[in-house]
Amino acid sequence: MRLLLIVLLPFLGACLPLLLARAGRKVCAMGAGTFTLLAFALLLTHYETVVIDNQVVANSWQWVPQLGLNFSLALDGLGFLLIGLILGIGLLVIVYAAHYLSADDSMGEFLTYLLIFQGAMVGIALSSNVLLLLVFWELTSLASFFLIGFWKHDAVARQGARMALVVTGGGGLALTGGLILLGQVAGSYELQSILEQRDLIQSSVWYPGILGLIALGCFTKSAQFPFHFWLPQAMAAPTPISAYLHSATMVKAGVFLLARLWPILAGTESWFYLVTTTGAITMLVGGIVALSRTDLKSLLAYSTVSHLGMMTMLLGLGTTTAVVAAVFHLLNHAVFKAALFMNVGTIDHVMGTRDLNRLRGLAALMPAAGLTALLGLAANAGLPPLNGYLSKEMLLEQTWATPYVKTPSLLGLVAICAGAISLAYSLKFFVNVYWGAAPTIGKTWHAPGWGLTFPALTLALLSLAIGVFPGILAETIVRSAAGAATIGQKIPSFHLQLWHGWNLAFQSSLAAIALGTVLFLALQWRQPTKKQVMKSGTLPGFGTTAFWNWSHAMIRWSQSLTDHLQHGILSGYVSIMFGALLTLGAIVFWNSPFDSGTRPLLPVQGVAWLVMLLLTGACVATLVFHRERLLSLISANVVGLITCIGFIYLSAPDLALTQISVEVVTLILLLLAMYFFPKESPRETTRWRLRRDIVIAVSVGLAMAGLTWMVVTREFDSPLANYFVEQSKPAGGGANVVNVILVDFRGFDTFNEIAVLAIAALAIYGLLDGAMHGPAAGRLNQWKSERPQTPQKHPTLLMSATRVMLPLALLVGAFMFLRGHNHPGGGFVAGLVITIAIIMQYMVNGYQWAADRITIDYHGWIGTGLLIAAATGVAAMVMDYPFLTNAHEKFELPGLGKLELSSALAFDAGVLLTVVGAVMLTLANLSRLGRRAEQAALRLAAEQLARQPQIRSESQANSTHTNPNHSSRNTDQGGPEPWKL
């Protein structure tokens, strides 16, 4: 359970910063840091078992076993190393961020995103199921999107966030395909099982595809060439994000996964040339571009790209010693590069700029920051006695020992060049920023506080300590991590120390230092002009322009395709859908064996022929009168009612009850809705479209007729249907098989259906509510005021009948509801019967009359119905039964006799409330529209009456003079006023 807590604690802590934001920045940071500290403390409890004893701690819970997705967690040495960096550096970043962010930045929002990202990274390190790893992998991309774009007001930050999401998200799709193929070939998605299938995987025909897809996912995440450009663009994020995501954690995910899958993917030429070449090119390209940068964060970003390429190249070499070097440099780089990013943030925070050309002599002003930069840059350049020197020595040793394209010295020379370039840009950073006399400071300058210097200085001193005492501080954890990354292969004995003698690696290191110094002096001697400085400071990274050009081209192509396909014409969409179905159906039919049915046909009686003729006539009438909205609606409902007769004829009373109730409800609702539409629909179909629609309609009709004939003429024996019939009473407690299926056997389906019904009702509410405002409301008012009204809106006979019907219909609805479990009926039918009675009140008595008397919160009915239905299912789970399992019991009550009660009654009550609430919410909105239209008509009548000719006013005035009591009597009696019509 401790592994689960290590994963969950950051996610649980993510809820706290938003709650503590008003308590102050320090309180907010302390709350977030507490959860990180707790997770780190839990991790340390496994130190002896995992690191010292080299054992694996594992836990697993079933999640979606049908897909092979289990919540499997495993902690080994490699995972311990990465999680230690995630949580340890994360704790320092939280302290740093509390002092770095301005008062205008939302500390709570920032730390929430940070902790979500932290939990996702911990999940990647602990996942022992590759599908679970994919879940956390994609979550890191989403969380990093919000972190990189945290400064929403900055267009550059938004662009950087989008670029990072597109590149890493696209790589995530490739990784998904690769890991699914890997699981299929290995026969399991559990990582421990996969790592045991090396020979099977490498001998599979899918191995090249698996390797390519997984490598693509890892390369995009770790900013390898040619996908490296997203990382420098992500530097628009706040510096704490750069220090955390882009040096210590997120960009290490790709390297980590390559190391995790090294036992099964490495050892082939494909792996060697793909991974080694990509890493070597990335190492050189990142270093070369870093030389031209004048923005300090951009310089460090490309430096990070170079070092990530170094780790990737080491993993590509395919030897266990190279894996040790890669794992060791993963640790070293995270420590010193996080310190350097924080150092740049301190400079920017204090000086207001990161431009290298505008900074000089800061060591005298900020000695602690100067010491941090000195140690961090020395480690970055691979100078002794820092930790970066040790891993650089191991790199040089392995590259000289590994031939490339039959050239033994090629990789060694590449490593020397990369080391020289790294030293050159590191010297460029330190000399131009911290060396020299102290600059003149302005009034706004202030010394950095401990919150900005302490986290970075701590990491810089740790780099020094690891370099001086590697055997004490790093050797054990590196050995454990490398052992976990090279399962099945023995790691040669090694000892981390500064001096290994006058060997080829040391000589190469001296050569790199000398070459790097010369390169730096050459760059310093050739001082750039102002124009060159501005160009180098704003030059986009290699690949950025190509990415945006590709993005804009894809957007234009997508827009063009969307305009052609999503043209807004329903008939076109239906034609494409049915055309595709016909094509697929024809392909399946012609490529499958066909045998005539053997089931004997039933004799057709005369009444059945008459019903079929009526049905056919109603269908034809619907087509003929489709532009006449009222006639087509009536014809369509006649089709539905005749279908009800067919259900009754075939002994399906439940279906008949449901069908006739739905038909009546939809007919009345559509009649009320048609009140707001013209009588006829416009002609929109051209001759070509009309012919196309006729062909498709006839083809679909014939296909469905043939499919129906094939089904009904064949013997059908369903074990599932027999099971429902046999178990309806003993297992479901009801004799009505249909209702028992709905509320018990397939209760979850019914629950989903009423949830969809509720969502549809809320969507209709939103759409109709929009018609109450804006241009739609104006058109409605104008149409209603111009439309002639019938002289007798509310017939007295119908008014009296519907008011008498209401209590009777409610009683019938209650009767249907209570009998539904054993006889035809149920909550759905009862709900429809009740809504019919209420709808009739609106239809006959008018919107205003019904709305004034039926004051029900239909939103509340929908919510209550869903809650009751869900509570029924949860109650079953509490009793250790599957969700929505029905419980039933017989009781004997005095005076009533035996009474059988079932928990399905409560579920059915939820269905009833949801159905009534959904239908009546739609009707209530139509009522609002109707009342608004009627009020608009009254206002227009008042305005017309007020604009009577002036001569009429004069005539009335003269009449008043002849009869002085006329005006007085009208005034006293309060005669009708135009605005009160």
PDB file of N, CA, C and O in Angstrom, residues 609-645 663:
ATOM      1  N   TRP A 609     -53.354  -8.257 -43.159  1.00  0.00           N
ATOM      2  CA  TRP A 609     -53.161  -7.608 -44.464  1.00  0.00           C
ATOM      3  C   TRP A 609     -53.653  -6.161 -44.427  1.00  0.00           C
ATOM      4  O   TRP A 609     -53.008  -5.257 -44.980  1.00  0.00           O
ATOM      5  N   LEU A 610     -54.791  -5.952 -43.782  1.00  0.00           N
ATOM      6  CA  LEU A 610     -55.334  -4.602 -43.687  1.00  0.00           C
ATOM      7  C   LEU A 610     -54.394  -3.682 -42.916  1.00  0.00           C
ATOM      8  O   LEU A 610     -54.150  -2.541 -43.330  1.00  0.00           O
ATOM      9  N   VAL A 611     -53.853  -4.193 -41.816  1.00  0.00           N
ATOM     10  CA  VAL A 611     -52.924  -3.383 -41.022  1.00  0.00           C
ATOM     11  C   VAL A 611     -51.677  -3.051 -41.824  1.00  0.00           C
ATOM     12  O   VAL A 611     -51.168  -1.919 -41.791  1.00  0.00           O
ATOM     13  N   MET A 612     -51.169  -4.035 -42.583  1.00  0.00           N
ATOM     14  CA  MET A 612     -49.980  -3.777 -43.392  1.00  0.00           C
ATOM     15  C   MET A 612     -50.258  -2.750 -44.488  1.00  0.00           C
ATOM     16  O   MET A 612     -49.414  -1.909 -44.801  1.00  0.00           O
ATOM     17  N   LEU A 613     -51.455  -2.807 -45.069  1.00  0.00           N
ATOM     18  CA  LEU A 613     -51.809  -1.809 -46.079  1.00  0.00           C
ATOM     19  C   LEU A 613     -51.891  -0.416 -45.450  1.00  0.00           C
ATOM     20  O   LEU A 613     -51.435   0.576 -46.044  1.00  0.00           O
ATOM     21  N   LEU A 614     -52.497  -0.352 -44.262  1.00  0.00           N
ATOM     22  CA  LEU A 614     -52.549   0.949 -43.581  1.00  0.00           C
ATOM     23  C   LEU A 614     -51.147   1.463 -43.256  1.00  0.00           C
ATOM     24  O   LEU A 614     -50.853   2.663 -43.396  1.00  0.00           O
ATOM     25  N   LEU A 615     -50.281   0.552 -42.802  1.00  0.00           N
ATOM     26  CA  LEU A 615     -48.907   0.944 -42.482  1.00  0.00           C
ATOM     27  C   LEU A 615     -48.189   1.460 -43.726  1.00  0.00           C
ATOM     28  O   LEU A 615     -47.511   2.501 -43.682  1.00  0.00           O
ATOM     29  N   THR A 616     -48.341   0.736 -44.826  1.00  0.00           N
ATOM     30  CA  THR A 616     -47.701   1.174 -46.069  1.00  0.00           C
ATOM     31  C   THR A 616     -48.245   2.519 -46.520  1.00  0.00           C
ATOM     32  O   THR A 616     -47.502   3.415 -46.943  1.00  0.00           O
ATOM     33  N   GLY A 617     -49.580   2.675 -46.417  1.00  0.00           N
ATOM     34  CA  GLY A 617     -50.172   3.946 -46.804  1.00  0.00           C
ATOM     35  C   GLY A 617     -49.695   5.093 -45.941  1.00  0.00           C
ATOM     36  O   GLY A 617     -49.434   6.203 -46.437  1.00  0.00           O
ATOM     37  N   ALA A 618     -49.554   4.859 -44.652  1.00  0.00           N
ATOM     38  CA  ALA A 618     -49.065   5.917 -43.761  1.00  0.00           C
ATOM     39  C   ALA A 618     -47.618   6.286 -44.089  1.00  0.00           C
ATOM     40  O   ALA A 618     -47.241   7.473 -44.057  1.00  0.00           O
ATOM     41  N   CYS A 619     -46.810   5.291 -44.406  1.00  0.00           N
ATOM     42  CA  CYS A 619     -45.417   5.579 -44.781  1.00  0.00           C
ATOM     43  C   CYS A 619     -45.357   6.402 -46.063  1.00  0.00           C
ATOM     44  O   CYS A 619     -44.595   7.373 -46.164  1.00  0.00           O
ATOM     45  N   VAL A 620     -46.183   6.013 -47.053  1.00  0.00           N
ATOM     46  CA  VAL A 620     -46.210   6.763 -48.316  1.00  0.00           C
ATOM     47  C   VAL A 620     -46.713   8.181 -48.065  1.00  0.00           C
ATOM     48  O   VAL A 620     -46.189   9.153 -48.629  1.00  0.00           O
ATOM     49  N   ALA A 621     -47.723   8.325 -47.215  1.00  0.00           N
ATOM     50  CA  ALA A 621     -48.249   9.661 -46.911  1.00  0.00           C
ATOM     51  C   ALA A 621     -47.186  10.529 -46.244  1.00  0.00           C
ATOM     52  O   ALA A 621     -47.100  11.734 -46.511  1.00  0.00           O
ATOM     53  N   THR A 622     -46.388   9.931 -45.393  1.00  0.00           N
ATOM     54  CA  THR A 622     -45.315  10.698 -44.751  1.00  0.00           C
ATOM     55  C   THR A 622     -44.344  11.240 -45.784  1.00  0.00           C
ATOM     56  O   THR A 622     -43.877  12.386 -45.684  1.00  0.00           O
ATOM     57  N   LEU A 623     -44.030  10.432 -46.803  1.00  0.00           N
ATOM     58  CA  LEU A 623     -43.121  10.890 -47.850  1.00  0.00           C
ATOM     59  C   LEU A 623     -43.774  11.958 -48.730  1.00  0.00           C
ATOM     60  O   LEU A 623     -43.146  12.953 -49.086  1.00  0.00           O
ATOM     61  N   VAL A 624     -45.026  11.725 -49.079  1.00  0.00           N
ATOM     62  CA  VAL A 624     -45.704  12.655 -49.988  1.00  0.00           C
ATOM     63  C   VAL A 624     -45.904  14.013 -49.337  1.00  0.00           C
ATOM     64  O   VAL A 624     -45.706  15.068 -49.953  1.00  0.00           O
ATOM     65  N   PHE A 625     -46.303  13.999 -48.052  1.00  0.00           N
ATOM     66  CA  PHE A 625     -46.619  15.259 -47.368  1.00  0.00           C
ATOM     67  C   PHE A 625     -45.465  15.713 -46.451  1.00  0.00           C
ATOM     68  O   PHE A 625     -45.690  16.369 -45.443  1.00  0.00           O
ATOM     69  N   HIS A 626     -44.220  15.350 -46.819  1.00  0.00           N
ATOM     70  CA  HIS A 626     -43.113  15.648 -45.899  1.00  0.00           C
ATOM     71  C   HIS A 626     -42.884  17.140 -45.727  1.00  0.00           C
ATOM     72  O   HIS A 626     -42.373  17.584 -44.713  1.00  0.00           O
ATOM     73  N   ARG A 627     -43.292  17.970 -46.702  1.00  0.00           N
ATOM     74  CA  ARG A 627     -43.117  19.422 -46.551  1.00  0.00           C
ATOM     75  C   ARG A 627     -44.247  20.039 -45.742  1.00  0.00           C
ATOM     76  O   ARG A 627     -44.089  21.119 -45.182  1.00  0.00           O
ATOM     77  N   GLU A 628     -45.389  19.375 -45.678  1.00  0.00           N
ATOM     78  CA  GLU A 628     -46.484  19.830 -44.836  1.00  0.00           C
ATOM     79  C   GLU A 628     -46.236  19.296 -43.429  1.00  0.00           C
ATOM     80  O   GLU A 628     -46.484  18.125 -43.136  1.00  0.00           O
ATOM     81  N   ARG A 629     -45.748  20.118 -42.551  1.00  0.00           N
ATOM     82  CA  ARG A 629     -45.241  19.646 -41.265  1.00  0.00           C
ATOM     83  C   ARG A 629     -46.321  18.935 -40.451  1.00  0.00           C
ATOM     84  O   ARG A 629     -46.078  17.883 -39.858  1.00  0.00           O
ATOM     85  N   LEU A 630     -47.521  19.493 -40.400  1.00  0.00           N
ATOM     86  CA  LEU A 630     -48.573  18.891 -39.588  1.00  0.00           C
ATOM     87  C   LEU A 630     -49.007  17.545 -40.148  1.00  0.00           C
ATOM     88  O   LEU A 630     -49.120  16.552 -39.421  1.00  0.00           O
ATOM     89  N   LEU A 631     -49.216  17.468 -41.466  1.00  0.00           N
ATOM     90  CA  LEU A 631     -49.651  16.222 -42.082  1.00  0.00           C
ATOM     91  C   LEU A 631     -48.573  15.141 -41.973  1.00  0.00           C
ATOM     92  O   LEU A 631     -48.868  13.972 -41.715  1.00  0.00           O
ATOM     93  N   SER A 632     -47.323  15.521 -42.192  1.00  0.00           N
ATOM     94  CA  SER A 632     -46.243  14.529 -42.102  1.00  0.00           C
ATOM     95  C   SER A 632     -46.078  14.026 -40.676  1.00  0.00           C
ATOM     96  O   SER A 632     -45.814  12.839 -40.451  1.00  0.00           O
ATOM     97  N   LEU A 633     -46.297  14.908 -39.680  1.00  0.00           N
ATOM     98  CA  LEU A 633     -46.196  14.481 -38.287  1.00  0.00           C
ATOM     99  C   LEU A 633     -47.310  13.495 -37.956  1.00  0.00           C
ATOM    100  O   LEU A 633     -47.081  12.463 -37.313  1.00  0.00           O
ATOM    101  N   ILE A 634     -48.511  13.795 -38.403  1.00  0.00           N
ATOM    102  CA  ILE A 634     -49.631  12.883 -38.134  1.00  0.00           C
ATOM    103  C   ILE A 634     -49.407  11.541 -38.826  1.00  0.00           C
ATOM    104  O   ILE A 634     -49.642  10.468 -38.252  1.00  0.00           O
ATOM    105  N   SER A 635     -48.924  11.574 -40.053  1.00  0.00           N
ATOM    106  CA  SER A 635     -48.666  10.324 -40.780  1.00  0.00           C
ATOM    107  C   SER A 635     -47.601   9.496 -40.071  1.00  0.00           C
ATOM    108  O   SER A 635     -47.735   8.271 -39.949  1.00  0.00           O
ATOM    109  N   ALA A 636     -46.550  10.151 -39.609  1.00  0.00           N
ATOM    110  CA  ALA A 636     -45.487   9.423 -38.909  1.00  0.00           C
ATOM    111  C   ALA A 636     -46.009   8.787 -37.627  1.00  0.00           C
ATOM    112  O   ALA A 636     -45.632   7.658 -37.278  1.00  0.00           O
ATOM    113  N   ASN A 637     -46.895   9.479 -36.911  1.00  0.00           N
ATOM    114  CA  ASN A 637     -47.448   8.901 -35.696  1.00  0.00           C
ATOM    115  C   ASN A 637     -48.434   7.786 -35.998  1.00  0.00           C
ATOM    116  O   ASN A 637     -48.588   6.864 -35.190  1.00  0.00           O
ATOM    117  N   VAL A 638     -49.090   7.846 -37.130  1.00  0.00           N
ATOM    118  CA  VAL A 638     -49.944   6.730 -37.534  1.00  0.00           C
ATOM    119  C   VAL A 638     -49.092   5.481 -37.738  1.00  0.00           C
ATOM    120  O   VAL A 638     -49.479   4.371 -37.343  1.00  0.00           O
ATOM    121  N   VAL A 639     -47.915   5.663 -38.314  1.00  0.00           N
ATOM    122  CA  VAL A 639     -46.986   4.534 -38.472  1.00  0.00           C
ATOM    123  C   VAL A 639     -46.643   3.943 -37.109  1.00  0.00           C
ATOM    124  O   VAL A 639     -46.639   2.723 -36.910  1.00  0.00           O
ATOM    125  N   GLY A 640     -46.376   4.826 -36.140  1.00  0.00           N
ATOM    126  CA  GLY A 640     -46.047   4.346 -34.801  1.00  0.00           C
ATOM    127  C   GLY A 640     -47.194   3.615 -34.137  1.00  0.00           C
ATOM    128  O   GLY A 640     -46.992   2.582 -33.483  1.00  0.00           O
ATOM    129  N   LEU A 641     -48.393   4.130 -34.292  1.00  0.00           N
ATOM    130  CA  LEU A 641     -49.553   3.497 -33.673  1.00  0.00           C
ATOM    131  C   LEU A 641     -49.851   2.135 -34.304  1.00  0.00           C
ATOM    132  O   LEU A 641     -50.236   1.184 -33.615  1.00  0.00           O
ATOM    133  N   ILE A 642     -49.681   2.040 -35.616  1.00  0.00           N
ATOM    134  CA  ILE A 642     -49.889   0.744 -36.269  1.00  0.00           C
ATOM    135  C   ILE A 642     -48.823  -0.248 -35.812  1.00  0.00           C
ATOM    136  O   ILE A 642     -49.094  -1.455 -35.652  1.00  0.00           O
ATOM    137  N   THR A 643     -47.612   0.251 -35.563  1.00  0.00           N
ATOM    138  CA  THR A 643     -46.565  -0.622 -35.013  1.00  0.00           C
ATOM    139  C   THR A 643     -46.970  -1.154 -33.647  1.00  0.00           C
ATOM    140  O   THR A 643     -46.698  -2.321 -33.312  1.00  0.00           O
ATOM    141  N   CYS A 644     -47.659  -0.323 -32.865  1.00  0.00           N
ATOM    142  CA  CYS A 644     -48.175  -0.790 -31.567  1.00  0.00           C
ATOM    143  C   CYS A 644     -49.149  -1.950 -31.758  1.00  0.00           C
ATOM    144  O   CYS A 644     -49.129  -2.917 -30.981  1.00  0.00           O
ATOM    145  N   ILE A 645     -49.983  -1.836 -32.767  1.00  0.00           N
ATOM    146  CA  ILE A 645     -50.926  -2.935 -33.041  1.00  0.00           C
ATOM    147  C   ILE A 645     -50.165  -4.207 -33.374  1.00  0.00           C
ATOM    148  O   ILE A 645     -50.549  -5.314 -32.961  1.00  0.00           O
ATOM    149  N   GLU A 663     -45.295   7.499 -28.498  1.00  0.00           N
ATOM    150  CA  GLU A 663     -45.914   8.138 -29.652  1.00  0.00           C
ATOM    151  C   GLU A 663     -46.779   9.318 -29.234  1.00  0.00           C
ATOM    152  O   GLU A 663     -46.733  10.392 -29.837  1.00  0.00           O
TER     153      GLU A 663
END
